[in-house]
Coordinates of C-alpha atoms in Angstrom, one line a residue:
X1 CA 84.5 224.1 86.0
X2 CA 87.4 222.9 83.6
X3 CA 90.3 221.7 85.5
X4 CA 94.4 221.2 83.6
X5 CA 96.3 218.7 85.0
X6 CA 100.4 219.2 84.7
X7 CA 102.2 215.9 85.6
X8 CA 106.5 216.3 85.6
X9 CA 109.2 216.4 87.8
X10 CA 109.8 220.1 88.7
X11 CA 107.0 222.3 90.4
X12 CA 108.2 225.4 89.0
X13 CA 108.2 224.5 85.6
X14 CA 104.7 223.2 85.6
X15 CA 103.9 226.4 86.6
X16 CA 105.1 228.1 84.0
X17 CA 103.9 226.0 81.7
X18 CA 100.4 226.6 83.1
X19 CA 101.2 230.4 83.1
X20 CA 102.5 229.8 79.1
X21 CA 99.0 228.0 78.4
X22 CA 96.4 230.0 80.6
X23 CA 98.3 233.5 81.1
X24 CA 99.9 234.8 84.5
X25 CA 96.6 235.1 86.3
X26 CA 96.4 231.4 86.7
X27 CA 94.4 229.6 89.5
X28 CA 96.4 227.1 91.3
X29 CA 93.9 224.5 92.5
X30 CA 95.9 222.0 94.8
X31 CA 99.0 219.9 94.0
X32 CA 100.0 216.0 94.9
X33 CA 103.6 215.0 95.2
X34 CA 104.6 210.8 95.2
X35 CA 107.6 209.3 95.1
X36 CA 108.8 207.2 91.9
X37 CA 110.8 204.4 91.4
X38 CA 113.8 204.6 89.2
X39 CA 115.3 201.5 88.0
X40 CA 117.0 201.0 90.8
X41 CA 114.8 200.4 93.8
X42 CA 116.9 202.0 96.4
X43 CA 116.4 205.8 94.4
X44 CA 113.7 207.3 94.5
X45 CA 112.2 210.6 92.7
X46 CA 109.7 212.9 93.8
X47 CA 106.7 213.3 90.9
X48 CA 104.3 216.3 91.0
X49 CA 100.7 216.7 89.6
X50 CA 99.9 220.3 89.6
X51 CA 96.0 221.1 89.2
X52 CA 94.8 224.8 87.2
X53 CA 91.7 225.8 86.9
X54 CA 91.3 226.9 83.6
X55 CA 89.5 230.0 83.2
X56 CA 86.3 230.4 81.1
X57 CA 84.3 233.3 80.0
X58 CA 80.6 233.4 82.2
X59 CA 77.8 233.0 80.4
X60 CA 75.1 235.8 80.9
X61 CA 71.2 235.8 80.6
X62 CA 71.2 237.1 77.4
X63 CA 73.6 234.7 76.2
X64 CA 71.6 231.9 77.2
X65 CA 68.2 233.3 75.6
X66 CA 70.1 233.4 72.2
X67 CA 70.9 229.6 72.1
X68 CA 68.6 227.3 69.7
X69 CA 67.0 226.1 73.6
X70 CA 65.4 228.9 73.8
X71 CA 61.6 227.2 73.9
X72 CA 58.2 228.3 73.5
X73 CA 57.5 229.0 76.8
X74 CA 60.2 230.8 77.7
X75 CA 58.7 233.5 74.6
X76 CA 55.5 232.9 76.6
X77 CA 57.0 233.9 79.6
X78 CA 58.9 236.8 78.2
X79 CA 55.6 238.2 76.9
X80 CA 53.9 237.6 79.8
X81 CA 56.5 240.2 81.6
X82 CA 56.1 242.5 78.7
X83 CA 52.7 243.1 78.9
X84 CA 53.1 243.7 82.6
X85 CA 55.5 246.0 82.5
X86 CA 53.6 248.1 80.0
X87 CA 50.1 247.7 82.1
X88 CA 52.6 249.4 85.5
X89 CA 54.2 252.0 83.3
X90 CA 50.6 253.0 81.9
X91 CA 48.9 253.3 85.4
X92 CA 52.2 255.4 86.7
X93 CA 51.5 257.7 83.6
X94 CA 48.2 258.6 84.7
X95 CA 48.8 259.2 88.4
X96 CA 51.9 261.4 87.6
X97 CA 54.6 262.8 85.3
X98 CA 57.9 260.5 84.6
X99 CA 60.7 262.3 85.1
X100 CA 63.4 260.8 82.8
X101 CA 66.7 260.1 85.3
X102 CA 70.1 262.0 84.5
X103 CA 72.6 260.3 83.4
X104 CA 75.4 259.9 85.6
X105 CA 78.0 263.1 85.3
X106 CA 81.3 263.6 87.4
X107 CA 80.7 267.1 86.9
X108 CA 77.9 267.6 88.3
X109 CA 77.9 270.1 91.3
X110 CA 76.6 268.8 94.8
X111 CA 74.7 271.2 96.4
X112 CA 76.6 273.1 99.5
X113 CA 74.8 273.0 102.3
X114 CA 74.7 275.7 105.2
X115 CA 76.9 273.3 107.0
X116 CA 79.5 274.5 104.7
X117 CA 78.6 278.7 105.0
X118 CA 81.9 279.4 106.6
X119 CA 83.9 278.6 103.2
X120 CA 84.0 280.2 99.7
X121 CA 85.7 280.0 96.5
X122 CA 88.1 277.2 96.0
X123 CA 87.5 275.1 99.1
X124 CA 84.1 275.2 98.7
X125 CA 84.9 273.5 94.8
X126 CA 87.3 271.3 96.8
X127 CA 84.4 270.2 99.4
X128 CA 82.2 269.5 96.1
X129 CA 85.0 267.3 94.9
X130 CA 85.3 265.5 98.2
X131 CA 81.3 265.1 98.4
X132 CA 81.6 263.2 95.3
X133 CA 83.5 261.0 95.8
X134 CA 81.7 259.9 98.8
X135 CA 83.6 262.0 101.3
X136 CA 81.3 262.4 104.4
X137 CA 80.5 266.0 105.0
X138 CA 82.1 266.4 108.3
X139 CA 85.2 264.7 106.9
X140 CA 85.5 266.8 103.9
X141 CA 85.1 269.8 106.2
X142 CA 87.9 268.7 108.5
X143 CA 90.3 268.3 105.7
X144 CA 89.8 271.4 103.9
X145 CA 90.0 273.8 106.8
X146 CA 93.5 272.1 107.5
X147 CA 94.4 273.7 104.1
X148 CA 92.7 276.9 104.4
X149 CA 93.4 280.6 105.7
X150 CA 90.7 284.2 106.5
X151 CA 89.8 285.3 103.5
X152 CA 90.0 289.4 104.1
X153 CA 86.9 290.2 101.9
X154 CA 84.5 287.5 102.7
X155 CA 85.5 286.7 106.0
X156 CA 85.3 283.1 105.5
X157 CA 87.7 280.6 104.5
X158 CA 89.2 279.7 101.4
X159 CA 91.9 277.4 100.3
X160 CA 95.8 279.0 100.9
X161 CA 97.4 276.7 98.3
X162 CA 97.4 276.7 94.7
X163 CA 96.5 273.2 93.7
X164 CA 93.3 270.5 95.5
X165 CA 96.2 267.9 95.9
X166 CA 98.4 269.8 97.7
X167 CA 94.8 271.5 100.0
X168 CA 93.9 267.1 100.4
X169 CA 97.5 266.6 101.3
X170 CA 97.7 268.6 104.0
X171 CA 94.4 267.8 105.9
X172 CA 95.4 263.9 105.4
X173 CA 98.9 264.4 107.2
X174 CA 97.5 266.4 110.1
X175 CA 94.3 263.5 110.3
X176 CA 95.3 260.5 109.3
X177 CA 98.2 258.1 110.6
X178 CA 100.0 255.9 108.0
X179 CA 102.1 252.6 109.1
X180 CA 104.8 253.3 107.0
X181 CA 106.5 250.8 105.4
X182 CA 107.1 247.1 107.6
X183 CA 109.9 247.3 109.9
X184 CA 111.4 244.1 110.5
X185 CA 114.4 243.3 112.4
X186 CA 116.1 240.2 111.1
X187 CA 116.4 237.5 113.9
X188 CA 113.7 239.1 115.5
X189 CA 110.4 237.1 115.3
X190 CA 107.7 239.1 114.4
X191 CA 103.9 238.1 113.9
X192 CA 101.3 239.8 112.0
X193 CA 97.6 238.2 111.2
X194 CA 95.3 239.2 108.9
X195 CA 91.1 239.3 109.6
X196 CA 88.2 240.6 108.0
X197 CA 84.9 239.3 106.9
X198 CA 85.0 237.4 103.8
X199 CA 85.6 237.8 100.5
X200 CA 87.8 241.1 100.9
X201 CA 90.9 239.5 99.9
X202 CA 92.6 238.5 102.8
X203 CA 94.6 235.2 101.6
X204 CA 96.1 237.2 98.3
X205 CA 97.3 240.5 99.5
X206 CA 98.8 238.4 103.0
X207 CA 100.9 236.8 99.7
X208 CA 101.8 240.0 98.1
X209 CA 103.3 241.1 101.9
X210 CA 104.6 237.9 101.9
X211 CA 106.1 238.7 98.1
X212 CA 107.8 241.3 98.5
X213 CA 109.4 240.3 102.3
X214 CA 110.6 237.2 100.5
X215 CA 111.8 239.3 97.2
X216 CA 113.0 242.2 97.8
X217 CA 113.8 242.5 101.5
X218 CA 115.1 238.7 101.5
X219 CA 113.5 238.2 104.8
X220 CA 113.1 234.5 105.9
X221 CA 109.2 234.6 106.2
X222 CA 106.8 231.3 107.2
X223 CA 102.9 231.8 106.5
X224 CA 100.5 230.0 109.2
X225 CA 96.6 229.4 108.3
X226 CA 94.0 229.0 110.5
X227 CA 91.5 229.2 107.4
X228 CA 91.0 225.4 107.3
X229 CA 86.3 225.8 107.0
X230 CA 87.0 227.2 103.1
X231 CA 86.8 224.5 100.4
X232 CA 90.4 224.8 99.1
X233 CA 91.9 227.6 101.1
X234 CA 94.7 225.2 102.6
X235 CA 95.8 224.0 98.9
X236 CA 95.7 227.5 97.2
X237 CA 97.7 229.0 100.6
X238 CA 100.2 226.2 99.9
X239 CA 101.1 226.4 96.5
X240 CA 101.4 230.3 96.8
X241 CA 104.1 229.1 99.6
X242 CA 105.3 226.7 97.6
X243 CA 105.8 228.9 94.8
X244 CA 107.8 231.2 97.4
X245 CA 109.5 228.6 98.6
X246 CA 108.9 229.5 102.4
X247 CA 107.3 227.5 105.1
X248 CA 103.9 227.2 105.5
X249 CA 101.7 225.7 107.9
X250 CA 98.0 225.0 108.7
X251 CA 96.7 224.8 112.5
X252 CA 93.0 224.5 114.2
X253 CA 93.5 225.9 117.8
X254 CA 95.6 228.0 119.8
X255 CA 97.9 225.3 121.5
X256 CA 99.2 224.3 118.0
X257 CA 99.6 227.8 116.7
X258 CA 101.8 228.6 120.2
X259 CA 103.4 224.9 119.6
X260 CA 104.4 226.1 115.5
X261 CA 105.5 229.4 116.6
X262 CA 108.0 228.3 119.4
X263 CA 109.7 226.1 116.3
X264 CA 110.5 229.3 114.1
X265 CA 113.6 230.9 115.7
X266 CA 114.8 231.3 112.5
X267 CA 112.2 233.0 110.7
X268 CA 111.9 237.1 110.5
X269 CA 108.2 237.1 110.5
X270 CA 105.4 234.8 110.5
X271 CA 102.1 235.4 108.9
X272 CA 98.7 234.5 109.8
X273 CA 96.0 234.2 107.1
X274 CA 92.6 233.9 108.9
X275 CA 89.2 232.6 107.8
X276 CA 86.8 235.2 106.9
X277 CA 83.6 236.0 109.5
X278 CA 81.0 238.2 109.4
X279 CA 80.8 241.2 112.0
X280 CA 77.9 239.9 113.0
X281 CA 78.6 236.0 113.9
X282 CA 79.8 237.1 117.3
X283 CA 80.5 233.0 118.0
X284 CA 82.8 232.4 115.1
X285 CA 84.5 235.7 116.4
X286 CA 85.2 234.3 119.6
X287 CA 86.5 231.1 118.2
X288 CA 89.3 233.0 116.1
X289 CA 90.5 235.2 118.6
X290 CA 90.5 232.0 121.1
X291 CA 92.8 230.8 118.4
X292 CA 95.1 233.3 118.1
X293 CA 95.1 234.0 121.3
X294 CA 97.8 231.1 121.2
X295 CA 99.9 233.8 119.2
X296 CA 102.4 236.1 121.4
X297 CA 101.7 239.2 123.2
X298 CA 103.5 241.5 120.5
X299 CA 101.2 240.1 117.6
X300 CA 100.1 242.8 115.0
X301 CA 96.6 242.4 113.7
X302 CA 95.4 244.5 110.6
X303 CA 91.5 244.4 109.5
X304 CA 91.7 244.2 106.0
X305 CA 88.5 246.0 104.9
X306 CA 87.5 246.3 100.9
X307 CA 86.9 250.1 99.4
X308 CA 83.6 249.4 98.1
X309 CA 81.7 248.8 101.3
X310 CA 79.6 251.4 102.2
X311 CA 81.0 254.1 104.7
X312 CA 78.1 253.1 107.5
X313 CA 79.1 249.3 106.7
X314 CA 82.4 249.6 107.0
X315 CA 82.2 251.5 110.6
X316 CA 80.5 248.9 111.6
X317 CA 82.6 246.1 110.6
X318 CA 85.3 248.2 112.9
X319 CA 83.9 248.5 115.4
X320 CA 82.7 244.8 115.6
X321 CA 86.1 243.6 114.9
X322 CA 87.8 245.5 117.5
X323 CA 85.6 244.8 120.4
X324 CA 87.5 241.1 120.1
X325 CA 90.6 242.0 118.5
X326 CA 93.7 244.9 119.6
X327 CA 93.6 246.3 115.6
X328 CA 96.4 247.7 114.8
X329 CA 96.2 249.3 111.1
X330 CA 93.7 249.1 108.5
X331 CA 94.7 247.3 105.1
X332 CA 92.5 248.9 102.3
X333 CA 91.6 246.4 99.3
X334 CA 89.5 246.3 95.8
X335 CA 90.6 250.1 95.1
X336 CA 90.0 249.4 91.4
X337 CA 86.2 248.3 92.1
X338 CA 85.1 251.7 93.3
X339 CA 85.3 255.4 91.9
X340 CA 84.0 256.7 95.3
X341 CA 86.7 256.1 97.5
X342 CA 85.6 258.4 100.2
X343 CA 86.2 255.4 102.9
X344 CA 90.1 256.1 102.4
X345 CA 90.0 259.1 104.9
X346 CA 86.1 258.2 106.1
X347 CA 87.2 255.2 108.2
X348 CA 90.8 256.3 109.3
X349 CA 89.4 259.6 110.6
X350 CA 86.7 258.1 112.6
X351 CA 87.9 255.3 113.7
X352 CA 91.6 257.0 114.4
X353 CA 93.3 253.8 113.5
X354 CA 96.7 253.8 111.2
X355 CA 96.6 252.9 107.6
X356 CA 99.1 250.7 106.3
X357 CA 98.7 249.1 102.2
X358 CA 96.2 249.3 99.9
X359 CA 95.7 246.2 96.8
X360 CA 94.9 247.7 93.2
X361 CA 93.8 244.3 91.7
X362 CA 94.3 240.7 91.7
X363 CA 97.9 240.1 90.4
X364 CA 100.5 238.9 93.2
X365 CA 103.0 240.6 94.1
X366 CA 102.3 243.9 91.8
X367 CA 99.5 245.3 93.3
X368 CA 100.2 246.5 96.5
X369 CA 100.5 249.8 97.3
X370 CA 102.3 251.7 100.5
X371 CA 99.4 254.0 101.6
X372 CA 100.7 257.7 102.5
X373 CA 99.0 261.2 102.0
X374 CA 100.0 261.6 98.7
X375 CA 98.2 258.4 97.3
X376 CA 95.5 259.2 99.4
X377 CA 95.0 262.4 97.5
X378 CA 95.8 260.6 93.8
X379 CA 92.3 258.5 94.7
X380 CA 90.5 261.5 95.8
X381 CA 90.9 263.7 92.7
X382 CA 90.9 260.7 90.6
X383 CA 94.7 260.5 89.4

């Protein structure tokens, strides 16, 4: 990892300089502040040192093989592997005919089972589309039925809407609850915590929310982090907070959390960043529950879930987390990393938990959207 160092007397100017050199998506590792004496001994000014990671292209296996350092030992090893593969293929040919794997085709029809015999026409086509997007059969049936009427000729259900999108919106409106925009009352302290497994993007998306509240809603926001375990987590969060010019605190126990919150009489909302924990690690989840217990009784807790999770794993995460925390909403991330977003309807319908926001990329604060029925329908039909 290569690190660039910037020094000066204005931190915002240093950040802008780094962006000009390395691009807008820079990763700030940390910064240091020291008092520098001037000509007069009693007069000091702050000098900043900013550390930024320089993005580098990752080197793949084929790139390594193409280098001059590739020696004869590697050649012999690859030759041995090729012979083993050829031998295995020959043995398979003797036992069975190998059928080619068909390429992925978005338009390929999925066989409709007898489970959907009560549907006909456009309703069946819409069910097929939802199944291709990884919507579970039972959920697809529930959603489509909300937009159907009885076809007289076949005595089966068919869509009573002109467009698939309209039909999906109808079903989603009936079966999924949405939190809507954050409702923050100025002068009343609201506390919102973000929990979830490692790597789902809690910190980045917390600061997307913070940016929205500070820049567009002109609210007084503070951030508290209890993620003191991951290397660099506090430094990264502090750098984000410094850019937004909002208070930032790091706490390690419930007593300090309670004390910190009690000192924020002039803050409208406090966002709490938590450490990522496996949903199978009950001991660590218990520790985090004890720390968050230092918050007030009205704390709102949002569970952050990645859209590239398998449906079964996502359900397991929700069920295990909700045994420790009263989950108020689901915050979806990484929708840009999957072409099968069925989790957007499978999870809220099966868990009956409202959904709030969805992250569409890594940029702060641009890549954040409020979820609503129309937006969910757009993702499901590929718009």
